[in-house]
Short mmCIF file of C-alpha atoms in Angstrom, two decimals:
data_model
loop_
_atom_site.label_atom_id
_atom_site.label_comp_id
_atom_site.label_asym_id
_atom_site.label_seq_id
_atom_site.Cartn_x
_atom_site.Cartn_y
_atom_site.Cartn_z
CA MET P 1 -40.90 10.35 -54.02
CA GLU P 2 -37.49 9.30 -55.25
CA ARG P 3 -37.25 6.57 -57.92
CA VAL P 4 -33.86 4.89 -58.18
CA LEU P 5 -32.63 3.62 -61.54
CA ASP P 6 -29.33 1.72 -61.77
CA VAL P 7 -27.92 1.74 -65.34
CA SER P 8 -24.31 1.14 -64.36
CA THR P 9 -24.05 -2.31 -65.95
CA LEU P 10 -25.69 -1.52 -69.29
CA GLU P 11 -24.08 -1.04 -72.71
CA PRO P 12 -24.68 2.17 -74.71
CA PRO P 13 -27.25 3.28 -75.67
CA GLU P 14 -29.29 1.32 -73.10
CA PRO P 15 -28.60 3.69 -70.17
CA LEU P 16 -29.94 6.62 -72.17
CA GLU P 17 -32.96 4.61 -73.35
CA ARG P 18 -33.81 3.42 -69.82
CA ILE P 19 -33.50 6.93 -68.37
CA LEU P 20 -35.77 8.43 -71.05
CA ASP P 21 -38.30 5.61 -70.55
CA ALA P 22 -38.22 6.11 -66.77
CA LEU P 23 -38.79 9.86 -67.16
CA ALA P 24 -41.73 9.24 -69.48
CA ASP P 25 -43.32 7.04 -66.77
CA LEU P 26 -42.43 9.29 -63.82
CA PRO P 27 -45.55 10.13 -61.73
CA ASP P 28 -46.23 13.81 -60.99
CA GLY P 29 -44.15 15.14 -58.11
CA ASP P 30 -41.60 12.32 -58.26
CA TRP P 31 -37.95 12.54 -59.26
CA LEU P 32 -35.33 10.14 -60.54
CA ASN P 33 -32.01 9.17 -58.98
CA VAL P 34 -29.84 7.51 -61.66
CA LEU P 35 -26.79 5.41 -60.75
CA HIS P 36 -24.29 5.37 -63.61
CA ARG P 37 -20.66 4.32 -64.09
CA ARG P 38 -19.80 7.46 -66.08
CA GLU P 39 -20.99 11.01 -66.45
CA PRO P 40 -23.69 10.99 -69.17
CA HIS P 41 -22.80 14.15 -71.08
CA PRO P 42 -25.08 13.30 -74.06
CA LEU P 43 -28.11 13.16 -71.73
CA TYR P 44 -27.94 16.73 -70.49
CA GLY P 45 -29.07 18.48 -73.67
CA MET P 46 -32.06 16.16 -73.91
CA LEU P 47 -33.02 16.88 -70.29
CA ARG P 48 -32.95 20.60 -71.02
CA ASP P 49 -35.15 20.12 -74.07
CA MET P 50 -37.61 18.11 -71.95
CA ASP P 51 -37.75 20.77 -69.18
CA TYR P 52 -35.93 18.79 -66.50
CA HIS P 53 -33.29 19.97 -64.05
CA TRP P 54 -30.43 17.72 -63.01
CA ARG P 55 -27.55 17.55 -60.57
CA THR P 56 -24.64 15.16 -60.98
CA THR P 57 -22.54 13.97 -58.05
CA ALA P 58 -19.36 11.90 -58.41
CA ARG P 59 -19.37 9.15 -55.73
CA GLY P 60 -16.12 7.56 -56.92
CA PRO P 61 -14.02 7.05 -60.03
CA ASN P 62 -16.66 4.92 -61.78
CA ARG P 63 -19.76 5.86 -59.84
CA PHE P 64 -22.01 8.83 -60.53
CA GLU P 65 -25.43 9.82 -59.21
CA ILE P 66 -27.60 11.96 -61.44
CA LEU P 67 -30.62 13.44 -59.75
CA ILE P 68 -33.27 14.46 -62.31
CA TRP P 69 -36.45 16.34 -61.51
CA PRO P 70 -39.12 18.23 -63.51
CA ALA P 71 -38.53 21.96 -63.82
CA ASP P 72 -41.93 22.65 -62.20
CA LEU P 73 -40.58 21.25 -58.88
CA GLY P 74 -38.15 24.21 -58.76
CA ALA P 75 -34.54 24.92 -59.61
CA GLU P 76 -33.14 23.18 -56.51
CA PRO P 77 -33.24 19.41 -55.89
CA PRO P 78 -36.56 18.33 -54.28
CA SER P 79 -36.55 18.05 -50.50
CA GLY P 80 -36.03 14.44 -49.46
CA SER P 81 -33.65 13.69 -52.32
CA GLY P 82 -30.15 12.36 -51.64
CA SER P 83 -28.57 15.62 -52.79
CA CYS P 84 -30.25 17.84 -50.20
CA MET K 1 -20.73 18.24 -57.31
CA LEU K 2 -20.07 18.49 -61.03
CA ASN K 3 -20.80 21.65 -62.90
CA THR K 4 -22.72 20.56 -65.95
CA SER K 5 -25.11 23.45 -66.24
CA GLY K 6 -23.36 24.89 -69.29
CA LEU K 7 -23.64 21.71 -71.30
CA SER K 8 -26.22 21.19 -73.97
CA LEU K 9 -26.84 19.24 -77.10
CA ALA K 10 -25.48 22.23 -79.00
CA ASN K 11 -22.00 21.11 -77.87
CA THR K 12 -22.10 17.99 -80.01
CA PRO K 13 -21.43 18.56 -83.71
CA PRO K 14 -24.10 17.77 -86.32
CA TYR K 15 -24.15 14.19 -87.62
CA SER K 16 -22.62 15.33 -90.92
CA VAL K 17 -19.39 16.57 -89.27
CA PRO K 18 -17.80 13.24 -88.25
CA LEU K 19 -19.53 11.40 -91.10
CA GLY K 20 -17.76 13.54 -93.72
CA PHE K 21 -14.40 12.32 -92.39
CA PHE K 22 -15.62 8.72 -92.02
CA LEU K 23 -17.09 8.41 -95.52
CA MET K 24 -13.89 9.73 -97.10
CA ALA K 25 -11.62 7.20 -95.35
CA PRO K 26 -12.49 3.94 -97.21
CA LEU K 27 -11.76 5.61 -100.56
CA PHE K 28 -8.09 5.95 -99.62
CA ALA K 29 -7.84 2.35 -98.34
CA LEU K 30 -9.40 1.24 -101.63
CA VAL K 31 -6.82 3.19 -103.67
CA ALA K 32 -4.00 1.85 -101.45
CA GLY K 33 -5.16 -1.74 -102.04
CA VAL K 34 -5.34 -1.21 -105.81
CA LEU K 35 -1.90 0.44 -105.76
CA LEU K 36 -0.38 -2.62 -104.06
CA MET K 37 -1.98 -4.82 -106.74
CA THR K 38 -0.40 -2.83 -109.58
CA ALA K 39 3.18 -3.63 -108.56
CA PRO K 40 2.94 -6.67 -106.24
CA GLU K 41 6.38 -8.08 -107.02
CA TYR K 42 8.35 -5.14 -105.61
CA ALA K 43 5.72 -3.06 -103.78
CA LEU K 44 6.83 -4.14 -100.27
CA THR K 45 10.49 -4.97 -100.91
CA SER K 46 11.82 -1.70 -99.50
CA ARG K 47 10.45 1.15 -97.42
CA TRP K 48 11.72 3.64 -100.00
CA THR K 49 9.80 2.39 -103.05
CA PRO K 50 7.36 5.02 -104.41
CA THR K 51 4.53 2.51 -103.93
CA VAL K 52 5.30 2.07 -100.21
CA LEU K 53 5.67 5.82 -99.65
CA ALA K 54 2.39 6.56 -101.44
CA THR K 55 0.51 3.65 -99.82
CA THR K 56 1.73 4.65 -96.34
CA HIS K 57 0.42 8.20 -96.73
CA LEU K 58 -2.85 7.05 -98.29
CA LEU K 59 -3.48 4.80 -95.28
CA VAL K 60 -2.05 6.94 -92.47
CA LEU K 61 -3.41 10.32 -93.62
CA GLY K 62 -6.35 9.36 -95.80
CA PHE K 63 -7.73 6.50 -93.70
CA ILE K 64 -6.42 6.53 -90.12
CA THR K 65 -6.00 10.29 -89.55
CA SER K 66 -9.27 11.02 -91.28
CA ILE K 67 -11.16 8.67 -88.94
CA MET K 68 -9.21 9.89 -85.90
CA CYS K 69 -10.07 13.53 -86.68
CA GLY K 70 -13.76 12.75 -87.24
CA SER K 71 -13.91 10.67 -84.05
CA LEU K 72 -12.19 13.34 -81.96
CA LEU K 73 -14.62 16.03 -83.07
CA GLN K 74 -17.45 13.82 -81.82
CA ILE K 75 -15.80 12.13 -78.83
CA LEU K 76 -14.50 15.25 -77.07
CA PRO K 77 -17.94 16.76 -76.35
CA VAL K 78 -19.42 13.34 -75.45
CA LEU K 79 -16.58 12.02 -73.27
CA ILE K 80 -15.17 15.18 -71.72
CA GLY K 81 -17.99 17.63 -72.26
CA THR K 82 -15.93 20.15 -74.25
CA ARG K 83 -17.70 22.78 -76.31
CA ARG K 84 -18.20 22.09 -80.02
CA VAL K 85 -14.69 21.93 -81.54
CA VAL K 86 -15.40 23.31 -85.04
CA THR K 87 -18.42 24.46 -87.03
CA ALA K 88 -19.91 22.23 -89.74
CA ARG K 89 -18.57 24.55 -92.44
CA THR K 90 -15.02 24.47 -91.02
CA ALA K 91 -15.21 20.67 -90.74
CA GLY K 92 -16.30 20.47 -94.40
CA THR K 93 -13.33 22.60 -95.45
CA MET K 94 -11.06 20.36 -93.38
CA VAL K 95 -12.38 17.22 -95.10
CA VAL K 96 -11.71 18.75 -98.54
CA MET K 97 -8.21 19.92 -97.54
CA LEU K 98 -7.22 16.61 -95.97
CA GLY K 99 -8.70 14.55 -98.80
CA GLY K 100 -7.26 16.71 -101.58
CA GLY K 101 -3.92 17.08 -99.79
CA THR K 102 -3.55 13.34 -99.22
CA ALA K 103 -4.42 12.55 -102.84
CA LEU K 104 -1.91 15.07 -104.22
CA LEU K 105 0.84 14.17 -101.73
CA SER K 106 0.49 10.44 -102.44
CA ALA K 107 0.41 11.04 -106.20
CA GLY K 108 3.53 13.19 -105.89
CA LEU K 109 5.34 10.49 -103.89
CA LEU K 110 4.25 7.78 -106.33
CA LEU K 111 5.27 9.70 -109.44
CA THR K 112 8.29 11.38 -107.76
CA HIS K 113 6.73 14.69 -108.76
CA GLY K 114 8.00 17.48 -106.47
CA PRO K 115 5.35 20.18 -107.09
CA LEU K 116 2.47 17.72 -106.59
CA SER K 117 3.98 16.61 -103.26
CA TRP K 118 4.46 20.22 -102.22
CA VAL K 119 0.89 21.29 -102.90
CA GLY K 120 -0.46 18.13 -101.25
CA ALA K 121 1.75 18.55 -98.19
CA ALA K 122 0.80 22.24 -97.89
CA LEU K 123 -2.92 21.35 -97.85
CA CYS K 124 -2.41 18.60 -95.25
CA VAL K 125 -0.18 20.79 -93.08
CA GLY K 126 -2.69 23.66 -93.17
CA MET K 127 -5.61 21.40 -92.29
CA LEU K 128 -3.85 19.43 -89.55
CA LEU K 129 -2.40 22.51 -87.84
CA ALA K 130 -5.81 24.21 -87.89
CA PHE K 131 -7.36 21.03 -86.48
CA ALA K 132 -4.69 20.80 -83.75
CA PHE K 133 -5.25 24.45 -82.81
CA GLU K 134 -9.02 24.00 -82.51
CA VAL K 135 -8.70 20.80 -80.42
CA ILE K 136 -6.24 22.41 -78.02
CA ARG K 137 -8.54 25.44 -77.65
CA ALA K 138 -11.49 23.17 -76.83
CA LEU K 139 -9.39 21.14 -74.34
CA ALA K 140 -8.13 24.29 -72.62
CA ALA K 141 -11.71 25.50 -72.08
CA SER K 142 -12.83 22.18 -70.58
CA SER K 143 -12.45 20.85 -67.07
CA GLY K 144 -13.53 17.20 -67.54
CA LEU K 145 -11.50 13.97 -67.21
CA ARG K 146 -7.95 15.17 -66.64
CA ARG K 147 -6.25 11.94 -67.82
CA ILE K 148 -7.85 11.82 -71.24
CA ARG K 149 -7.41 15.57 -71.72
CA TRP K 150 -3.65 15.23 -71.25
CA SER K 151 -3.43 12.16 -73.50
CA VAL K 152 -5.29 13.94 -76.28
CA ALA K 153 -3.21 17.11 -75.79
CA LEU K 154 0.03 15.10 -76.04
CA ALA K 155 -1.28 13.26 -79.12
CA VAL K 156 -2.08 16.58 -80.77
CA PHE K 157 1.40 17.86 -79.85
CA ALA K 158 2.83 14.74 -81.55
CA LEU K 159 0.66 15.49 -84.60
CA ILE K 160 2.12 19.00 -84.83
CA VAL K 161 5.71 17.64 -84.62
CA THR K 162 4.90 14.94 -87.23
CA VAL K 163 3.44 17.54 -89.59
CA PHE K 164 6.44 19.89 -89.28
CA MET K 165 8.90 17.03 -89.84
CA GLY K 166 6.89 15.77 -92.79
CA ALA K 167 6.96 19.23 -94.36
CA MET K 168 10.74 19.44 -93.85
CA LEU K 169 11.25 15.96 -95.35
CA ILE K 170 9.21 16.90 -98.42
CA GLY K 171 11.36 20.04 -98.64
CA SER K 172 14.49 17.92 -98.39
CA ARG K 173 13.25 15.57 -101.17
CA SER K 174 12.64 18.58 -103.38
CA GLY K 175 16.27 19.67 -102.87
CA TRP K 176 15.53 22.49 -100.45
CA PRO K 177 18.76 22.54 -98.39
CA ALA K 178 17.51 25.00 -95.76
CA SER K 179 15.08 22.34 -94.44
CA GLY K 180 18.02 21.02 -92.38
CA VAL K 181 16.94 17.37 -92.39
CA ASP K 182 17.97 14.34 -94.39
CA LYS K 183 16.51 10.92 -95.10
CA SER K 184 17.49 9.57 -91.64
CA TRP K 185 14.87 11.88 -90.09
CA THR K 186 12.21 9.72 -91.67
CA ASP K 187 12.48 7.37 -88.66
CA VAL K 188 11.81 10.27 -86.30
CA HIS K 189 8.89 11.50 -88.45
CA LEU K 190 7.47 7.96 -88.49
CA ALA K 191 7.94 7.52 -84.73
CA TRP K 192 6.10 10.76 -83.92
CA GLY K 193 3.33 9.87 -86.35
CA LEU K 194 2.75 6.25 -85.35
CA ALA K 195 3.79 6.09 -81.68
CA GLY K 196 2.92 9.73 -80.95
CA TRP K 197 -0.17 10.86 -82.84
CA MET K 198 -1.73 7.43 -83.41
CA GLY K 199 -0.49 5.68 -80.25
CA LEU K 200 -1.11 8.43 -77.72
CA LEU K 201 -4.61 9.09 -78.97
CA LEU K 202 -5.35 5.39 -78.91
CA ILE K 203 -4.17 5.11 -75.30
CA GLY K 204 -6.16 8.21 -74.37
CA VAL K 205 -9.49 7.05 -75.75
CA ALA K 206 -9.07 3.30 -75.05
CA GLY K 207 -9.20 3.96 -71.31
CA GLU K 208 -12.68 5.44 -71.82
CA LEU K 209 -14.10 3.56 -74.81
CA LEU K 210 -13.36 0.03 -73.53
CA PRO K 211 -15.29 0.48 -70.26
CA MET K 212 -18.01 2.43 -72.05
CA PHE K 213 -18.74 0.07 -74.96
CA TYR K 214 -17.61 -3.32 -73.62
CA LEU K 215 -18.27 -2.94 -69.86
CA SER K 216 -14.72 -3.99 -69.17
CA PRO K 217 -12.86 -2.56 -66.20
CA PRO K 218 -10.61 0.35 -67.23
CA PRO K 219 -7.10 -0.91 -68.18
CA ALA K 220 -4.57 -0.48 -65.31
CA GLN K 221 -5.01 3.18 -64.34
CA TRP K 222 -1.41 3.84 -63.30
CA LEU K 223 -0.21 2.48 -66.65
CA MET K 224 -2.67 4.53 -68.68
CA ARG K 225 -1.61 7.65 -66.76
CA ALA K 226 2.13 7.00 -67.10
CA LEU K 227 2.24 5.80 -70.72
CA PRO K 228 1.49 9.10 -72.51
CA TRP K 229 4.28 10.86 -70.61
CA ALA K 230 6.73 7.95 -71.03
CA ILE K 231 6.09 7.76 -74.78
CA THR K 232 6.36 11.53 -75.22
CA GLY K 233 9.63 11.49 -73.25
CA LEU K 234 10.93 8.67 -75.43
CA LEU K 235 10.01 10.51 -78.62
CA LEU K 236 11.65 13.72 -77.41
CA SER K 237 14.84 11.77 -76.54
CA LEU K 238 14.85 10.18 -79.98
CA SER K 239 14.48 13.54 -81.65
CA TRP K 240 17.28 14.97 -79.54
CA MET K 241 19.58 12.05 -80.45
CA ALA K 242 18.78 12.51 -84.12
CA TRP K 243 19.42 16.23 -83.82
CA ILE K 244 22.88 15.80 -82.28
CA GLY K 245 23.73 13.06 -84.78
CA GLU K 246 23.36 9.99 -82.52
CA ALA K 247 21.14 8.33 -85.11
CA VAL K 248 22.85 5.01 -84.39
CA ALA K 249 20.95 4.77 -81.09
CA LEU K 250 17.58 4.93 -82.83
CA PRO K 251 17.28 1.25 -83.78
CA VAL K 252 18.06 0.22 -80.17
CA VAL K 253 16.01 2.65 -78.11
CA LEU K 254 12.87 2.67 -80.23
CA PRO K 255 11.97 -1.04 -80.16
CA ILE K 256 12.68 -1.23 -76.42
CA GLY K 257 10.44 1.77 -75.85
CA LEU K 258 7.80 0.27 -78.15
CA LEU K 259 7.98 -3.08 -76.37
CA LEU K 260 7.66 -1.60 -72.91
CA SER K 261 5.06 1.05 -73.69
CA PHE K 262 2.78 -0.33 -76.38
CA GLY K 263 3.37 -3.96 -75.37
CA GLY K 264 2.25 -2.98 -71.87
CA PHE K 265 -0.78 -1.21 -73.33
CA ALA K 266 -1.71 -4.20 -75.52
CA ILE K 267 -1.43 -6.65 -72.61
CA ALA K 268 -3.39 -4.33 -70.29
CA GLY K 269 -6.04 -4.10 -73.02
CA PHE K 270 -6.31 -7.91 -73.32
CA VAL K 271 -6.54 -8.31 -69.53
CA SER K 272 -9.24 -5.66 -69.27
CA GLN K 273 -11.29 -7.13 -72.14
CA LEU K 274 -11.13 -10.65 -70.70
CA LYS K 275 -12.69 -9.30 -67.50
CA ARG K 276 -15.64 -7.59 -69.23
CA ARG K 277 -18.96 -7.89 -67.43
CA ARG K 278 -21.00 -9.13 -70.40
CA PRO K 279 -18.76 -11.45 -72.41
CA ARG K 280 -20.38 -12.03 -75.80
CA ARG K 281 -19.16 -12.55 -79.34
CA ASP K 282 -18.65 -9.01 -80.57
CA PRO K 283 -16.86 -8.49 -83.93
CA THR K 284 -15.85 -4.96 -82.99
CA LEU K 285 -13.81 -6.38 -80.11
CA GLY K 286 -12.07 -8.62 -82.68
CA PHE K 287 -10.64 -5.44 -84.27
CA TRP K 288 -9.16 -4.47 -80.89
CA TRP K 289 -7.64 -7.94 -80.48
CA LEU K 290 -6.16 -7.84 -83.98
CA GLY K 291 -4.75 -4.38 -83.26
CA GLN K 292 -3.25 -5.38 -79.91
CA ALA K 293 -1.76 -8.59 -81.35
CA SER K 294 -0.29 -6.60 -84.26
CA ILE K 295 1.40 -4.19 -81.85
CA LEU K 296 3.04 -7.09 -79.99
CA LEU K 297 4.10 -8.76 -83.27
CA ALA K 298 5.49 -5.47 -84.60
CA ALA K 299 7.63 -5.01 -81.49
CA VAL K 300 8.93 -8.59 -81.78
CA ALA K 301 9.59 -8.14 -85.52
CA TRP K 302 11.60 -5.02 -84.81
CA LEU K 303 13.63 -6.75 -82.09
CA MET K 304 14.34 -9.67 -84.47
CA GLN K 305 15.49 -7.16 -87.08
CA ALA K 306 12.87 -8.34 -89.56
CA PRO K 307 12.35 -6.09 -92.62
CA VAL K 308 11.18 -2.63 -91.55
CA VAL K 309 8.29 -2.84 -94.05
CA LEU K 310 6.91 -5.77 -92.03
CA THR K 311 6.80 -3.62 -88.89
CA GLY K 312 5.12 -0.90 -90.93
CA VAL K 313 2.44 -3.29 -92.28
CA LEU K 314 1.73 -4.58 -88.76
CA LEU K 315 1.52 -1.12 -87.22
CA ILE K 316 -0.44 0.59 -89.99
CA VAL K 317 -2.70 -2.14 -91.47
CA GLY K 318 -2.72 -4.49 -88.45
CA ALA K 319 -2.94 -1.96 -85.61
CA GLY K 320 -3.91 1.51 -86.88
CA MET K 321 -6.57 0.43 -89.36
CA SER K 322 -7.99 -2.22 -87.02
CA PHE K 323 -8.41 0.13 -84.05
CA THR K 324 -10.04 2.79 -86.25
CA CYS K 325 -12.38 0.23 -87.90
CA GLY K 326 -13.36 -1.22 -84.51
CA THR K 327 -14.11 2.27 -83.22
CA LEU K 328 -16.11 3.15 -86.34
CA PHE K 329 -18.32 0.07 -86.03
CA LYS K 330 -19.22 1.18 -82.49
CA ILE K 331 -19.49 4.93 -82.75
CA VAL K 332 -21.30 5.31 -86.10
CA PRO K 333 -24.36 3.28 -84.98
CA PHE K 334 -24.26 5.04 -81.60
CA LEU K 335 -24.07 8.50 -83.20
CA SER K 336 -26.85 7.66 -85.66
CA TRP K 337 -29.10 6.50 -82.84
CA TYR K 338 -28.12 9.36 -80.53
CA HIS K 339 -28.76 12.18 -83.03
CA LEU K 340 -32.13 10.65 -83.95
CA GLN K 341 -33.04 10.24 -80.28
CA ALA K 342 -32.14 13.89 -79.61
CA THR K 343 -34.34 15.00 -82.53
CA LYS K 344 -37.14 12.75 -81.29
CA VAL K 345 -36.98 14.34 -77.81
CA LYS K 346 -36.76 17.87 -79.19
CA ARG K 347 -39.77 17.36 -81.49
CA ARG K 348 -41.63 15.26 -78.90
CA ARG K 349 -42.22 12.53 -81.52
CA THR K 350 -42.97 9.65 -79.15
CA ASP K 351 -44.91 7.99 -82.01
CA VAL K 352 -41.71 7.27 -83.99
CA LYS K 353 -39.80 4.09 -83.08
CA LEU K 354 -36.05 4.31 -83.66
CA PRO K 355 -33.91 1.47 -85.07
CA THR K 356 -31.57 -0.25 -82.63
CA MET K 357 -27.79 0.18 -83.06
CA GLN K 358 -27.78 -3.14 -84.96
CA GLY K 359 -30.26 -1.59 -87.38
CA PHE K 360 -27.61 0.85 -88.57
CA ILE K 361 -24.66 -1.56 -88.92
CA GLY K 362 -25.32 -5.23 -88.25
CA ASP K 363 -22.91 -7.75 -86.71
CA THR K 364 -22.77 -9.76 -89.96
CA VAL K 365 -21.15 -6.93 -91.95
CA ALA K 366 -18.72 -6.27 -89.11
CA HIS K 367 -17.81 -9.99 -88.94
CA TRP K 368 -17.10 -10.10 -92.68
CA GLN K 369 -15.11 -6.90 -92.63
CA LEU K 370 -13.04 -8.20 -89.71
CA ALA K 371 -12.36 -11.50 -91.49
CA ILE K 372 -11.32 -9.82 -94.76
CA HIS K 373 -9.20 -7.21 -93.01
CA THR K 374 -7.45 -9.89 -90.89
CA ALA K 375 -6.67 -11.90 -94.04
CA ALA K 376 -5.36 -8.76 -95.80
CA THR K 377 -3.10 -7.97 -92.81
CA ALA K 378 -1.74 -11.54 -92.72
CA LEU K 379 -1.06 -11.72 -96.48
CA LEU K 380 0.58 -8.29 -96.64
CA ALA K 381 2.70 -9.12 -93.56
CA ILE K 382 3.84 -12.41 -95.13
CA GLY K 383 4.60 -10.58 -98.38
CA ALA K 384 6.68 -7.96 -96.56
CA TRP K 385 8.48 -10.54 -94.41
CA LEU K 386 9.30 -13.30 -96.89
CA HIS K 387 8.88 -11.38 -100.14
CA ALA K 388 6.27 -14.04 -100.89
CA PRO K 389 3.81 -13.60 -103.77
CA THR K 390 0.93 -12.75 -101.44
CA VAL K 391 0.96 -8.97 -101.90
CA TRP K 392 -1.45 -8.97 -104.87
CA THR K 393 -4.08 -10.94 -102.94
CA GLY K 394 -3.40 -8.86 -99.81
CA GLY K 395 -3.99 -5.67 -101.83
CA LEU K 396 -7.18 -7.13 -103.29
CA LEU K 397 -8.51 -7.99 -99.82
CA LEU K 398 -7.54 -4.56 -98.50
CA ALA K 399 -9.54 -2.98 -101.34
CA GLY K 400 -12.41 -5.41 -100.66
CA SER K 401 -12.51 -4.62 -96.94
CA ALA K 402 -12.54 -0.89 -97.79
CA LEU K 403 -15.55 -1.40 -100.09
CA LEU K 404 -17.37 -3.35 -97.40
CA LEU K 405 -16.66 -0.66 -94.82
CA TRP K 406 -17.95 1.94 -97.24
CA TYR K 407 -21.14 -0.05 -97.74
CA ALA K 408 -21.62 -0.34 -93.94
CA LEU K 409 -21.15 3.40 -93.40
CA LEU K 410 -23.38 4.37 -96.33
CA HIS K 411 -26.09 2.01 -95.05
CA ALA K 412 -25.95 3.65 -91.60
CA ALA K 413 -26.11 7.14 -93.17
CA TRP K 414 -29.02 6.13 -95.43
CA ARG K 415 -30.97 4.63 -92.50
CA TYR K 416 -30.30 7.73 -90.42
CA ARG K 417 -31.51 10.03 -93.20
CA ARG K 418 -34.69 8.05 -93.70
CA VAL K 419 -35.65 8.10 -90.00
CA ALA K 420 -34.60 11.76 -89.63
CA ARG K 421 -37.02 12.66 -92.43
CA THR K 422 -39.83 10.84 -90.64
CA LEU K 423 -39.04 12.68 -87.41
CA THR K 424 -39.01 16.12 -89.01
CA ARG K 425 -42.17 15.47 -91.03
CA ALA K 426 -45.42 16.64 -89.39
CA ALA K 427 -46.94 13.96 -87.10
#
């Protein structure tokens, strides 16, 4: 199931903190859809270290969607996610 | 869809890389403040006094450029997703070259000692050209944020021109006739350094840092896109006029260009910050306001034909130092937190609680530093404008604000080191 997390109105480093907290609490089989106002480059290395895959989609000049899912769900975004 | 698969934490430089540049910077502001105190009665009476020449290079190279270089090495991978710009060893060599070069160059200018100036200039030129080359290589290999990439590229181009002109001016001072420039080229060197290198980089990163750290809407996009090109065009025209001997046009064209370009930037910055989503009392924003107000005052001072040293004080101490301090107070806590968080994730140390950003540099220190720096700017500006006896106190406050900044940075580094040790120790 998709969990949506909107961090687009938070100051750094809150977006990163909230995303990491949300991933820690993510139930098995679920994935996260993060709404952000910028592309979170610093997050990607951490996701790799934590065995997550991600896909970032620009929805506008200040609107990004970052779909994050555990590597054990496969290399492609889970079926039923907004990116499919 | 954005291609981010090649990005990793390995792109961001180690914590020590930007910090080396940052920790060196306050030393030069401290020396500059003390230098102004040693000859307060004539230190700011003319732009050509050895004290002014030495102080200018201590502040512009030792403080502002040092912080700008350190920030760029960190900001490019975070904002645009470039690869790591330089290795830690190369960055260390750059810090030594820039620090040593600035010290020798300033000493040479202060003592009117040609060989000292030459060695110092050679070290700075070598370091800055190597830095420019590495930044351009990293930008060329990146595909992120086109606007900021072009602003940074143009700023680096301005840095290269400034460095070449500086080297030729030092050659000219040492009686090297083949350098082909005379004293009047100082204006062009100054324009490329302040409006080009400092100004273009500021415009480039402000469009990203203001929305990122203050949740303000980006300053007018069309303006931020047009300004780098307009300013570069203006600087090229000025250089061309100086080259063909139309130096008389310089005092007319430059302030108008400054007014339109940087005045527009400063006003757009104010408008954007007033519309921020979470308005709260933030001392780091005070540095931006002081910087923007100083730009507007400098343009007015130039139009009113006030002493050139006044414009220099406003642009270097009021604008350049304020913007770099404001940026430091935001990015050093963020970097400290971010590197620790990355280590925590990598080592899966969920048992370790990290300090907040305030835990690295608190608002109280930033408030005090802002107050002291604002007072130093005001007293030095009054001293340069009215030749009033405020320069000694202004120099003292400049040295004091440098010491406070040093304390804040060292505290952040100490806190980082302590938590990093806990994270790397066995659970």
